[in-house]
Coordinates of C-alpha atoms in Angstrom, one line a residue:
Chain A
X1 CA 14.1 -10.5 7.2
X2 CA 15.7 -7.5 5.7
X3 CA 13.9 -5.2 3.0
X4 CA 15.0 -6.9 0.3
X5 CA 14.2 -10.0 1.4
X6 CA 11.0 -9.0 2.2
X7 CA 10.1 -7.4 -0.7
X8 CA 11.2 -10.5 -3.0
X9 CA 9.2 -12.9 -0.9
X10 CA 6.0 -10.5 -1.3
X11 CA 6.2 -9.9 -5.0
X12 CA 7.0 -14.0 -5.2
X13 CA 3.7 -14.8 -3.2
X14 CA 1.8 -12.6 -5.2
X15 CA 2.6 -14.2 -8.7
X16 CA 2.4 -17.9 -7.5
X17 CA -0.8 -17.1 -6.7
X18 CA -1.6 -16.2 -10.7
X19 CA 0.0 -19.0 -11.7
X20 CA -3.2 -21.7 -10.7
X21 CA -3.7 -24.4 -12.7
X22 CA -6.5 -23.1 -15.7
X23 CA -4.5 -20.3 -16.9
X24 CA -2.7 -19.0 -19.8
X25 CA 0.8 -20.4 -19.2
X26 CA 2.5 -17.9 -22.0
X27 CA 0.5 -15.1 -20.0
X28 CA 2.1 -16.5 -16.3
X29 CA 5.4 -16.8 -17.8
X30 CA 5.5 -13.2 -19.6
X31 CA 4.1 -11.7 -16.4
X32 CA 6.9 -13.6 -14.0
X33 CA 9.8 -12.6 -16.8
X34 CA 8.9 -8.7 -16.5
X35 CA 9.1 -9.1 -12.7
X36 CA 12.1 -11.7 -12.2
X37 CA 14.4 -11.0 -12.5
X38 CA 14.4 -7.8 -10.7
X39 CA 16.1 -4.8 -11.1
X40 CA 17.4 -2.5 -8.5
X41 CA 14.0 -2.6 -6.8
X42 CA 14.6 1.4 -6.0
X43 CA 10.7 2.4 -5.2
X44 CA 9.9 -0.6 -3.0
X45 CA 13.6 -0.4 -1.1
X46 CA 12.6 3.4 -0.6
X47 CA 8.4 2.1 0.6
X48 CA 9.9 0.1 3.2
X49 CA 12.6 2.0 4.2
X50 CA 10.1 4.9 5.0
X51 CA 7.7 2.7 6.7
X52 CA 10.5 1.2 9.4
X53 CA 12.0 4.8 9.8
X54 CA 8.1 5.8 11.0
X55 CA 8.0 2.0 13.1
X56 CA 6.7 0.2 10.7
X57 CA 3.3 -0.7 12.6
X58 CA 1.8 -3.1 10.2
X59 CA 4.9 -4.8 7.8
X60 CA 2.2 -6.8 6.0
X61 CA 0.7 -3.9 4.8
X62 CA 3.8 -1.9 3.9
X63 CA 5.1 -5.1 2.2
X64 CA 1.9 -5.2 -0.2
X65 CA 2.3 -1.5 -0.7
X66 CA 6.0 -1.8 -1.6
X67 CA 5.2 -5.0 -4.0
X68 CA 2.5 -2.9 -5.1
X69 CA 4.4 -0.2 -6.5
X70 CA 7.1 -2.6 -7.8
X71 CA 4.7 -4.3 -10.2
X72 CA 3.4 -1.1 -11.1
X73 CA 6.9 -0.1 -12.3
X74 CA 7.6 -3.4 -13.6
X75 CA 4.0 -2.9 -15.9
X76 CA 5.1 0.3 -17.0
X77 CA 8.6 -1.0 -18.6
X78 CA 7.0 -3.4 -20.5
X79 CA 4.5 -0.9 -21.5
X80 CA 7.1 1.6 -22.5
X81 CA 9.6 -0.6 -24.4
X82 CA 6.9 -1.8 -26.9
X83 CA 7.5 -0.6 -30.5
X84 CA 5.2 1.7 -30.6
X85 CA 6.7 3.6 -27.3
X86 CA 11.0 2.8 -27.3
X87 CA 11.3 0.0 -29.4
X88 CA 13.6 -1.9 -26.8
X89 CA 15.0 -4.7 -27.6
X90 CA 16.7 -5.4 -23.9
X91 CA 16.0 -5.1 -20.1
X92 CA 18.1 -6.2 -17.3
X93 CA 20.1 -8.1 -19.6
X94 CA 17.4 -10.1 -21.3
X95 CA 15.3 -9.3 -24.5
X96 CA 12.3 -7.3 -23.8
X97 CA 8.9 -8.9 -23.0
X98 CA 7.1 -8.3 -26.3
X99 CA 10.6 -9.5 -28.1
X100 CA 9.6 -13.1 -26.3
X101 CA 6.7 -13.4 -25.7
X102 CA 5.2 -11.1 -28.6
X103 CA 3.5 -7.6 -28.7
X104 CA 0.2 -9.0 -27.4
X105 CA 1.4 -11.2 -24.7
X106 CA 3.5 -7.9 -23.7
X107 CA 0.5 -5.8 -23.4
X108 CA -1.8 -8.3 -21.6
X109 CA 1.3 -8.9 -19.3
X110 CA 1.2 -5.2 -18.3
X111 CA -2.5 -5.0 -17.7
X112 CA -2.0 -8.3 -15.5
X113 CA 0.8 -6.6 -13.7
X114 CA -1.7 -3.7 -12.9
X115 CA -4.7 -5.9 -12.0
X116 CA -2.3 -7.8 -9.7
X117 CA -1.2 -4.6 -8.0
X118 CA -4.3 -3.7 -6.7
X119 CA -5.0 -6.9 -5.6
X120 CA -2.0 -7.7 -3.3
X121 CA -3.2 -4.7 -1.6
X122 CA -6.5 -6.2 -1.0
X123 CA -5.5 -9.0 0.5
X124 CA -2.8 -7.2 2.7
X125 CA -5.6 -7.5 5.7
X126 CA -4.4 -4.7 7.6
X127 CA -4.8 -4.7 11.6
X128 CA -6.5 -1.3 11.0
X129 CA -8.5 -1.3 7.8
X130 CA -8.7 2.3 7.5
X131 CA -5.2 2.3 6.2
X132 CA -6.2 0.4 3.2
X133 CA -7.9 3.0 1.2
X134 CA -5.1 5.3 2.0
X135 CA -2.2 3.4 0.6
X136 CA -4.3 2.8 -2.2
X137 CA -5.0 5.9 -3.4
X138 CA -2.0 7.3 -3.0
X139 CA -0.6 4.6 -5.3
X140 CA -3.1 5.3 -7.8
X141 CA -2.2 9.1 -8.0
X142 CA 1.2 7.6 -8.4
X143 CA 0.2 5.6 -11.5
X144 CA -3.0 7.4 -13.4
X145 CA -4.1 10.6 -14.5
X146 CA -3.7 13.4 -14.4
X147 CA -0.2 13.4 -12.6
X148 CA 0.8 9.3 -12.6
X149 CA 3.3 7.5 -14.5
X150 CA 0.9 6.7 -16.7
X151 CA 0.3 10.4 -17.6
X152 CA 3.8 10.9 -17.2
X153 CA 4.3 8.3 -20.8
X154 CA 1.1 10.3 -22.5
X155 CA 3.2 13.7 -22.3
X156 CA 5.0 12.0 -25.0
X157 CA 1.9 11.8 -27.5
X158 CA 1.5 15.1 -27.0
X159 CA 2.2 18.0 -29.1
X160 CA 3.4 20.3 -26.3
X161 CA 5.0 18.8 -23.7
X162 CA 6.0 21.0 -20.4
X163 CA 9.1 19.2 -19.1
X164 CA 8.4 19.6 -15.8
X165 CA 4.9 18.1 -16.1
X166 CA 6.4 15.3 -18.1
X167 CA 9.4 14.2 -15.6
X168 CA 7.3 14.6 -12.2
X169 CA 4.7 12.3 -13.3
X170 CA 7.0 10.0 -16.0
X171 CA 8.9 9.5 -12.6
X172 CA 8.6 11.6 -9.3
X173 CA 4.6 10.6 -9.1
X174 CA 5.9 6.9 -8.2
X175 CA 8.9 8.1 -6.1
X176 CA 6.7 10.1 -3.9
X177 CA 4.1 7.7 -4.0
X178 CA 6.3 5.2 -2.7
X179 CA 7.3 7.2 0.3
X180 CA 3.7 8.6 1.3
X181 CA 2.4 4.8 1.0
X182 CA 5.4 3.6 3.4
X183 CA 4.7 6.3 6.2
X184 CA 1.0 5.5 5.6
X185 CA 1.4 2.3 5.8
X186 CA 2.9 2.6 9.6
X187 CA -0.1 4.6 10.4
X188 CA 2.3 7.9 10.1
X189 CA 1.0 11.1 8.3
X190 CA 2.2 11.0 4.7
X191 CA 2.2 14.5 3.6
X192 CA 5.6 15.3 5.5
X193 CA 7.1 12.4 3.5
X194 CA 5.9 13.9 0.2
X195 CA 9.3 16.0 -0.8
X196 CA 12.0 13.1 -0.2
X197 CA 10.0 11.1 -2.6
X198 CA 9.8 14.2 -5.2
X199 CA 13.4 15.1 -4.5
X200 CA 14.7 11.4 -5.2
X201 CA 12.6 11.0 -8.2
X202 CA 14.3 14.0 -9.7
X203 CA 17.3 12.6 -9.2
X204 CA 16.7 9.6 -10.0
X205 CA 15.8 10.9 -13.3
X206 CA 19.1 12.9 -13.8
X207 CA 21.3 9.8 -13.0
X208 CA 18.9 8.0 -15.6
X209 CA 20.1 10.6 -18.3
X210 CA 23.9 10.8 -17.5
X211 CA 24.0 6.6 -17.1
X212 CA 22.8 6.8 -20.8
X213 CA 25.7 8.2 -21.8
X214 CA 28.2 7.2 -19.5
X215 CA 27.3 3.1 -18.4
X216 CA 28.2 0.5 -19.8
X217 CA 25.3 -1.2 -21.6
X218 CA 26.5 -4.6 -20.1
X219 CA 25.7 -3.4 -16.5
X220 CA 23.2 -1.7 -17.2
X221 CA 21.2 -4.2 -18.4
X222 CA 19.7 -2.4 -21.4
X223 CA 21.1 0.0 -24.3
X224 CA 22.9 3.0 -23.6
X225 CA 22.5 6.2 -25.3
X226 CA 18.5 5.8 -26.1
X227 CA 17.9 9.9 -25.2
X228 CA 19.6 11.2 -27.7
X229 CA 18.7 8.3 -30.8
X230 CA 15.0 9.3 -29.6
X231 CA 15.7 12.6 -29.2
X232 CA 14.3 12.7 -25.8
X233 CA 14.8 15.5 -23.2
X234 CA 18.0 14.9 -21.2
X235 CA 19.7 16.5 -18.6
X236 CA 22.8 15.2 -19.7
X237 CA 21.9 17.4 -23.3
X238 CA 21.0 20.7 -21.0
X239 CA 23.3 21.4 -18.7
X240 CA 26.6 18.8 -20.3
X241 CA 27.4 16.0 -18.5
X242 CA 29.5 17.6 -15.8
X243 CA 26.7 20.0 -15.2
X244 CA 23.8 17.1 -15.2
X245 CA 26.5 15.4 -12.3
X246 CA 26.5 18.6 -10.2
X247 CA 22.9 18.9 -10.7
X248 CA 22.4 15.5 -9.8
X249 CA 24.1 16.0 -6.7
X250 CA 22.3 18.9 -5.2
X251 CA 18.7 17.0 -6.1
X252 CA 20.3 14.3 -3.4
X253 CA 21.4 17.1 -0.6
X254 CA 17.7 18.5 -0.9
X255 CA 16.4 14.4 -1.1
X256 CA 18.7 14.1 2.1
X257 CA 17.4 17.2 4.0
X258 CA 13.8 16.6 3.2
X259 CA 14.1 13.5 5.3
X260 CA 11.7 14.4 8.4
X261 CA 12.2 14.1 11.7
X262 CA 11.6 10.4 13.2
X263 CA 12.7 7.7 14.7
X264 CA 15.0 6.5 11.6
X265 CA 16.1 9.8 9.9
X266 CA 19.8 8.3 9.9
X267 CA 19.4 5.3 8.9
X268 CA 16.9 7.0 5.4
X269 CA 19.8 9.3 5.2
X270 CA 22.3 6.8 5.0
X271 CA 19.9 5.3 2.4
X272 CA 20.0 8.4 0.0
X273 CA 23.9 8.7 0.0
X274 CA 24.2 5.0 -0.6
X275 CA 21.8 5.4 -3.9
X276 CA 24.0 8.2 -4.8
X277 CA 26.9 6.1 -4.7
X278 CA 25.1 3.1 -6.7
X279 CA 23.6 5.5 -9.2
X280 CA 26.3 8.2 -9.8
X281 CA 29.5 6.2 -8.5
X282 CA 32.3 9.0 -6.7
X283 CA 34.8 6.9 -9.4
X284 CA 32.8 8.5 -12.8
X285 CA 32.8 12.0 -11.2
X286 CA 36.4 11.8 -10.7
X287 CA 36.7 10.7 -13.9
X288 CA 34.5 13.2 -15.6
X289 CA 36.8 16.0 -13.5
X290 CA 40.2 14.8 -14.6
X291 CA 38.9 14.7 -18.6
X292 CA 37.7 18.4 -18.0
X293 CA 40.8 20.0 -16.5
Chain O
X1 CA -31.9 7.9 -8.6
X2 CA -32.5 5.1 -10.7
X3 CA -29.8 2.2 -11.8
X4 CA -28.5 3.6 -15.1
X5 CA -28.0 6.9 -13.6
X6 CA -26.5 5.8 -10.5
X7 CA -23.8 4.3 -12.7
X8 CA -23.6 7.0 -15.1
X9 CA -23.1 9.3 -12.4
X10 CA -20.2 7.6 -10.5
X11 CA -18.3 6.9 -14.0
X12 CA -18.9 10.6 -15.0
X13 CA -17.6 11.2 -11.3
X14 CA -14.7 9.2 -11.1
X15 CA -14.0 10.7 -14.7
X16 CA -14.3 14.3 -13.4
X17 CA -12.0 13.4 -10.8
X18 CA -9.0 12.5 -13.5
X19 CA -9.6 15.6 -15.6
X20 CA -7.7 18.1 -13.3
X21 CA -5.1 20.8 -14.5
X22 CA -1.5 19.2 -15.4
X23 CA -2.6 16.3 -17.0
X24 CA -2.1 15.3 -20.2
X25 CA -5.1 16.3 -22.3
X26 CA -5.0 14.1 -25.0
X27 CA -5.1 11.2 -22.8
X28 CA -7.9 12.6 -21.0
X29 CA -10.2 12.6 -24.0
X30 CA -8.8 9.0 -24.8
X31 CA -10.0 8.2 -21.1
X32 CA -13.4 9.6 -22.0
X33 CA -14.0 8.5 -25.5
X34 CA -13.3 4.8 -24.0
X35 CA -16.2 5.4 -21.3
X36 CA -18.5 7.6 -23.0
X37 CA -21.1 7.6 -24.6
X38 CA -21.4 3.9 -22.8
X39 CA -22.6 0.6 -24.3
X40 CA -25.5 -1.2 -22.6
X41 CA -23.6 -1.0 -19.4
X42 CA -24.7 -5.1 -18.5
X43 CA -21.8 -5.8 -15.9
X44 CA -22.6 -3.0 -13.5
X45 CA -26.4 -3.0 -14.3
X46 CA -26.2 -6.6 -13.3
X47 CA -23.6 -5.4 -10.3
X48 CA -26.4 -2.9 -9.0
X49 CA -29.8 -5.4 -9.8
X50 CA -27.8 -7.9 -7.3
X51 CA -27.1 -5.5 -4.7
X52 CA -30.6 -3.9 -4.7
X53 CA -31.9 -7.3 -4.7
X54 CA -29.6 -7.8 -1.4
X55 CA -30.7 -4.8 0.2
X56 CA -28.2 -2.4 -1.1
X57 CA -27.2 -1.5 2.3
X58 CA -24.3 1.0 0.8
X59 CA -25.0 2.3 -2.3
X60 CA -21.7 4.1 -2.4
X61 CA -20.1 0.9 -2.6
X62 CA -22.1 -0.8 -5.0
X63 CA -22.0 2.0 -7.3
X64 CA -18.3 2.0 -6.9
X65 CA -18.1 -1.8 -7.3
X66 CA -20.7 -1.1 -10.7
X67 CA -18.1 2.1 -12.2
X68 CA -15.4 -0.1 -11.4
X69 CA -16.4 -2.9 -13.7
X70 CA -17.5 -1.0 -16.3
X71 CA -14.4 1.2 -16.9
X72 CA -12.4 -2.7 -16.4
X73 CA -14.4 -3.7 -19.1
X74 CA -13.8 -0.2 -21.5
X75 CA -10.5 -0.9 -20.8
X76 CA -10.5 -4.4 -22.0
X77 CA -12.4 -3.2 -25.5
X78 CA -9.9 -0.3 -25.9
X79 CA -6.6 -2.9 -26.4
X80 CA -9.1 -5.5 -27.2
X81 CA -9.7 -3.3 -30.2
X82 CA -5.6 -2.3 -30.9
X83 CA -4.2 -3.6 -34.4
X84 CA -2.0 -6.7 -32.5
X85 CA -5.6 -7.9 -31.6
X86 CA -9.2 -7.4 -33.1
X87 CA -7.9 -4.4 -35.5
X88 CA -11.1 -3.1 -35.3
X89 CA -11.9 0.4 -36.8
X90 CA -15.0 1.3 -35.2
X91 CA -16.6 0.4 -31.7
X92 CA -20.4 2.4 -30.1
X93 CA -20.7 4.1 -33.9
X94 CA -17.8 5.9 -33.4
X95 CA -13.7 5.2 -34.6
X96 CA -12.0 3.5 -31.8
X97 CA -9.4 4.8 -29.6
X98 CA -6.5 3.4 -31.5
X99 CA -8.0 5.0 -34.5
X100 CA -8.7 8.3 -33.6
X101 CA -5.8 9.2 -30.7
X102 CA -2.9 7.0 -32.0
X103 CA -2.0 3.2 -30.8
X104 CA -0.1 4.7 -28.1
X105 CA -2.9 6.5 -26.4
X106 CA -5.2 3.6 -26.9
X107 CA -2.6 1.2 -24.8
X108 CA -2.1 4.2 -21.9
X109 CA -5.9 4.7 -22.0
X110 CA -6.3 1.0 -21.0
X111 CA -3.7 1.2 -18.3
X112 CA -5.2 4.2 -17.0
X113 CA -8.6 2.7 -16.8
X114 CA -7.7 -0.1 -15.4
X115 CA -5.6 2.1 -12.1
X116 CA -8.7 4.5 -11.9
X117 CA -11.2 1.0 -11.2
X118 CA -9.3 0.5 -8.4
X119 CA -9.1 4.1 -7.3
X120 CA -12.7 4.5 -7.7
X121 CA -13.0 0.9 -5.1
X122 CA -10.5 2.8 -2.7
X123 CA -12.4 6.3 -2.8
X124 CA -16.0 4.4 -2.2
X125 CA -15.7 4.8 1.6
X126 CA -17.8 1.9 3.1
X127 CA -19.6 2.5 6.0
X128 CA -18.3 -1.2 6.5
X129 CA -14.3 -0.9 6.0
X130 CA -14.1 -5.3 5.9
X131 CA -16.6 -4.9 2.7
X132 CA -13.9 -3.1 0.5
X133 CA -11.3 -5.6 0.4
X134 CA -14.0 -8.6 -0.6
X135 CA -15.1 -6.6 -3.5
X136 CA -11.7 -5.4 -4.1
X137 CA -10.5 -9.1 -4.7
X138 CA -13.9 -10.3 -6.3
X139 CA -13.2 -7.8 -9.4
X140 CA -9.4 -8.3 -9.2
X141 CA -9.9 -12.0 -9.6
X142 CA -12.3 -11.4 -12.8
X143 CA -9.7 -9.7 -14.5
X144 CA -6.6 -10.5 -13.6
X145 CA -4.5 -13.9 -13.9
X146 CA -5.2 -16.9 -13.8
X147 CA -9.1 -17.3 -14.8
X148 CA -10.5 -13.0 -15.5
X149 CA -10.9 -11.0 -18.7
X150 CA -7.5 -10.4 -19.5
X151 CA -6.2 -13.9 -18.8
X152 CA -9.1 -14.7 -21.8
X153 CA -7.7 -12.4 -23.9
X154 CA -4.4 -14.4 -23.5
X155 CA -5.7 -17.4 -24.3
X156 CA -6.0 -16.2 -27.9
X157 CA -2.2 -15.8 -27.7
X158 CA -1.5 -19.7 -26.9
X159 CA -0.9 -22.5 -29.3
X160 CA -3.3 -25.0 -27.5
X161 CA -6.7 -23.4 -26.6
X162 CA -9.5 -24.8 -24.3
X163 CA -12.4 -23.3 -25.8
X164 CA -14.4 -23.4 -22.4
X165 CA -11.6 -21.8 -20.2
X166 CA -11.4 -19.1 -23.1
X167 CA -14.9 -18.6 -22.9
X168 CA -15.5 -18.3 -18.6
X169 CA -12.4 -16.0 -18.6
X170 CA -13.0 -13.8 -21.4
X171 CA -16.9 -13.2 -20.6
X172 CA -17.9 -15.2 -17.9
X173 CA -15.2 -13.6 -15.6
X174 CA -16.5 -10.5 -15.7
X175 CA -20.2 -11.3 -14.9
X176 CA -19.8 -13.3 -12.0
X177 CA -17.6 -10.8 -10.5
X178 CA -20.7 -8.3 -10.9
X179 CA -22.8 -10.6 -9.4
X180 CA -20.6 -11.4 -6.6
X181 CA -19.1 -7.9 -5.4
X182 CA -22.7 -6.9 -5.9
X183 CA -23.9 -9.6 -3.3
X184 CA -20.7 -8.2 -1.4
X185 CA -21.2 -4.8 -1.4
X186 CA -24.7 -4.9 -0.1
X187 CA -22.7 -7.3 3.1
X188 CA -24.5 -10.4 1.6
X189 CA -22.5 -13.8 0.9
X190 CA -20.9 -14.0 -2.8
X191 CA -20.7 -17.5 -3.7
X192 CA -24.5 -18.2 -3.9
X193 CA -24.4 -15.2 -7.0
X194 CA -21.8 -16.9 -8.7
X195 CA -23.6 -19.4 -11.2
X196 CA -26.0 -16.2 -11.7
X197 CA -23.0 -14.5 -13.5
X198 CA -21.6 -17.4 -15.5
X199 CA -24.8 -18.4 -16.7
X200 CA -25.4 -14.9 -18.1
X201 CA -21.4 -14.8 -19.3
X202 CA -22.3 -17.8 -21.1
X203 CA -25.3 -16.4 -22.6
X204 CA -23.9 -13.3 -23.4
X205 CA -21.1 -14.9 -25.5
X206 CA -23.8 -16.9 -27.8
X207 CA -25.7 -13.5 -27.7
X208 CA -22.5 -11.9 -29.2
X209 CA -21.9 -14.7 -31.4
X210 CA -25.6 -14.7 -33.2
X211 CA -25.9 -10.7 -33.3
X212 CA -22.2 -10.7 -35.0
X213 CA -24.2 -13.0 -37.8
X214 CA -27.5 -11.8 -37.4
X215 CA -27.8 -8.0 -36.2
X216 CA -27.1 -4.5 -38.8
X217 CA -23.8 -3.1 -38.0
X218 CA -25.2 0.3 -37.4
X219 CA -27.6 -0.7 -34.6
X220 CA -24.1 -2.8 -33.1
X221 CA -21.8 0.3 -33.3
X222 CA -19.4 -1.9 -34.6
X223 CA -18.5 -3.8 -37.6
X224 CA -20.1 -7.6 -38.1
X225 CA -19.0 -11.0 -39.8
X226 CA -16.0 -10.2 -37.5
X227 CA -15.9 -13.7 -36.1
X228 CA -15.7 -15.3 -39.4
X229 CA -13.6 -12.8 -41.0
X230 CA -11.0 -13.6 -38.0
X231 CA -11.6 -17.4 -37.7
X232 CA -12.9 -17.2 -33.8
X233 CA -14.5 -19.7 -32.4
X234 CA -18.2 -18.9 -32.5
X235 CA -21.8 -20.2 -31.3
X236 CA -23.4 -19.7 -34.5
X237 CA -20.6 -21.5 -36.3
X238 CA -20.5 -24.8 -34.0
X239 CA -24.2 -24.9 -33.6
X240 CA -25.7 -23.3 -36.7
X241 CA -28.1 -20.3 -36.0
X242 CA -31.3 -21.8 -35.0
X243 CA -29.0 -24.2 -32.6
X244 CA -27.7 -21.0 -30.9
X245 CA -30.9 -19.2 -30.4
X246 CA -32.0 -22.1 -28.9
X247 CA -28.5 -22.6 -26.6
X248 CA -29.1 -19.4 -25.8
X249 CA -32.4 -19.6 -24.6
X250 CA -31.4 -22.3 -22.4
X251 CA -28.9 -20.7 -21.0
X252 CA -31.0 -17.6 -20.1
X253 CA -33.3 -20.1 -18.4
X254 CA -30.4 -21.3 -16.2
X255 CA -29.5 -17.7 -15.3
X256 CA -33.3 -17.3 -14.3
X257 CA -33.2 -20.7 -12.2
X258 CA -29.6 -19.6 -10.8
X259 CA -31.2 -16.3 -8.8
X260 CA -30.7 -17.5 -5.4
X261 CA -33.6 -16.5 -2.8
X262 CA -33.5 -13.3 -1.9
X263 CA -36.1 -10.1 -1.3
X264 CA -35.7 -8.8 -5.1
X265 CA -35.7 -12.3 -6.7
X266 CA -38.7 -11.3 -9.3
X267 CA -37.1 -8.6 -9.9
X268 CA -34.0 -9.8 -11.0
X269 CA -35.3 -12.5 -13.0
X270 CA -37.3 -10.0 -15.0
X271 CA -34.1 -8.1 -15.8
X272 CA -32.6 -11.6 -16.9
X273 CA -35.9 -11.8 -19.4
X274 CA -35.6 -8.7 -20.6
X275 CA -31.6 -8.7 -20.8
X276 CA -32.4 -11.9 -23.4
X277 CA -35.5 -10.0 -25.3
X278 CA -32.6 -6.8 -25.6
X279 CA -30.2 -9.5 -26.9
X280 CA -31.8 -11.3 -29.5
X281 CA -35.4 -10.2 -29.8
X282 CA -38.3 -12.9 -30.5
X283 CA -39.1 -11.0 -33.5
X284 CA -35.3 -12.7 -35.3
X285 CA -36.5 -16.2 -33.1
X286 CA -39.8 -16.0 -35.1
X287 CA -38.1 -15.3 -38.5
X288 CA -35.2 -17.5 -38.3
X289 CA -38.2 -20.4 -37.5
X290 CA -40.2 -18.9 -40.7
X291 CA -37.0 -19.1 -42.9
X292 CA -36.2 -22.5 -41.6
X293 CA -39.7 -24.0 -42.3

């Protein structure tokens, strides 16, 4: 099975086994909504990619930790795009959970999608079980306080925010989380694997700001130009748009260099460059260059 | 070190543990406010009783397994309390979260609670690795989807209700899984401490139920008449009061009956006693009889 493959079946395993008879079906069908269908499925790609490029010693237990992290993100949209966070009205091309399913069904869904996290990990039954409380925590840094996504949202309620705090944990904290948990998964130190992670999440968050002004809504799945109608920090409003492009492609040479050594450095390099590609596409920076000369 | 301090020192601990520089600060005091100053702390008072009365043969577990049910159980008042659901203005004497840090710090102060019970679980080090993932999936499975706490909170949100599954998941849940990862922790088996817990759910609800009728609001910390106010299905309402003080005591003496053999079993079925004297005292059984006559 490839990643991708892998990773659907896991996250599909894990919410058939919510949906027992003797449940609340609304609650089964608003949890299974925010997870399928999918979006690009960025931090679990990057889980398993890291865990193959350190040999990938125990694929059941990098699979949980990839679905893991993938509901973990998946809770945290449905979180933020409540009316009380964004107000959004559309993801991945359909309305928003608490648009169907209603504001209460939207936040029991997230707290479901958090609860079921943890457990998939549980039941991962590692060949070593030493590695279990080691993924695990380094996927809760990645989600609580004082430096998970979770914090990274409460920045937002605050009355002075530090920007760097605020993007780190809003969205590096599950980046990095994502590639400690894959090398720890295959039994590999995780500290060496904590910069790619950082470095990617950065980007990631740069290509986040200059898709909201330059995708199409369509493909995106979701509005475009939220930042600035929320007045949100943007790198797109810092440095302009060609500067937030040039910025965002020096974020993926350091993501690319801070690959360590190991048996599948190309192949995670090849990996990066790709995301590049899908995020930032070579065509829009053409673009972007012709319209400024 | 006593019960209640065992478990008031591992929350304050795993608390501590979140309240690092770089966080958000507000959210930290939304964390706290949630946890302290506590409630009657049933679910991991029960947790330790049951592994004490196994042999408690790793505390740090079981006071993990204990933290980590309480703060799953703050965390289930805190959006229990939110405006989309109870609306409730006051919770332990003092505002609740929503009220005092904003509806958007209530909700990430939920999430966050809910990713540090699992943190807490992964931190406990058992001297036995095997234990962790039992009681990892015990307390998963009496919250999560399909039959815990926040699959009872959904069922509020569906247009066909089954009053009993409401019940078991929304109380019941919780207490068995206290029972049973308390059983687990101390290596014994779960399933014979099941019934213990779902009796006691059971009782607890019709406890809740009379005392939201019966009880002053200043000794609850929270407002009464709520059940009738919001139309819920109550105890007191089906069975009259005098029908529910005595459903309640019958349910209490299930509990009792339920403690399977073990070396603490007086023990533990003193707690039950004095659990249901706490609850609803013989001194409102005696008056309710006097008024009735």
């Amino acid at each position: 099975m490839n990643p991708t493959q892998r990773i659907e079946q896991t996250l599909s395993a894990a919410l058939s086994g919510t949906e027992l008879p003797g449940g609340p079906p609304r609650l089964a069908a608003a949890v299974r909504r925010a997870v399928f269908p999918g979006g690009a499925r960025v931090r679990p790609r990057l889980c398993v990619a890291v865990a193959l490029a350190c040999g990938d010693s125990d694929p059941g237990l990098s699979n949980a930790a990839a679905a893991s992290i993938e509901l973990l993100h998946c809770a945290s949209l449905v979180h933020d795009d409540l009316p009380c966070f964004d107000d959004a009205a559309t993801r991945r091309g359909l309305p928003t959970v608490h648009v169907e399913f209603g504001e209460r069904l939207a936040i029991l869904a997230g707290d479901a999608l958090i609860v079921l996290a943890f457990q998939v990990l549980g039941a991962a039954n590692p060949a070593q079980a030493a590695r279990l409380p080691t993924v695990l925590g380094l996927i809760a840094r990645g989600v609580g306080q004082p430096h998970g996504i979770v914090a990274g949202q409460a920045w937002e309620c605050e009355p002075q925010l530090s920007l760097r705090d605020y993007q780190r944990a809003k969205t590096g904290a599950l980046f990095s989380a994502a590639t400690m948990a894959g090398a720890a998964a295959a039994g590999a130190p995780c500290e060496p694997w904590c910069a790619l992670g950082e470095w990617l999440g950065e980007a990631y968050q740069v290509a986040d700001d200059i898709r909201d002004v330059l995708a199409d809504p369509a493909l995106l799945g979701k509005p475009t130009g939220r930042d600035q109608a929320l007045g949100r920090p943007s790198a797109a409003a810092t440095h302009g748009l060609l500067g937030a492009v040039e910025h965002f492609h020096s974020l993926i040479q350091n993501a690319a260099d801070a690959v360590p050594d190991c048996r599948g450095d190309r192949q995670l390099r090849a990996l990066v460059r790709a995301e590049s590609e899908r995020l930032v596409p070579a065509a829009w920076c053409d673009q972007l260059a012709r319209n400024a000369a």
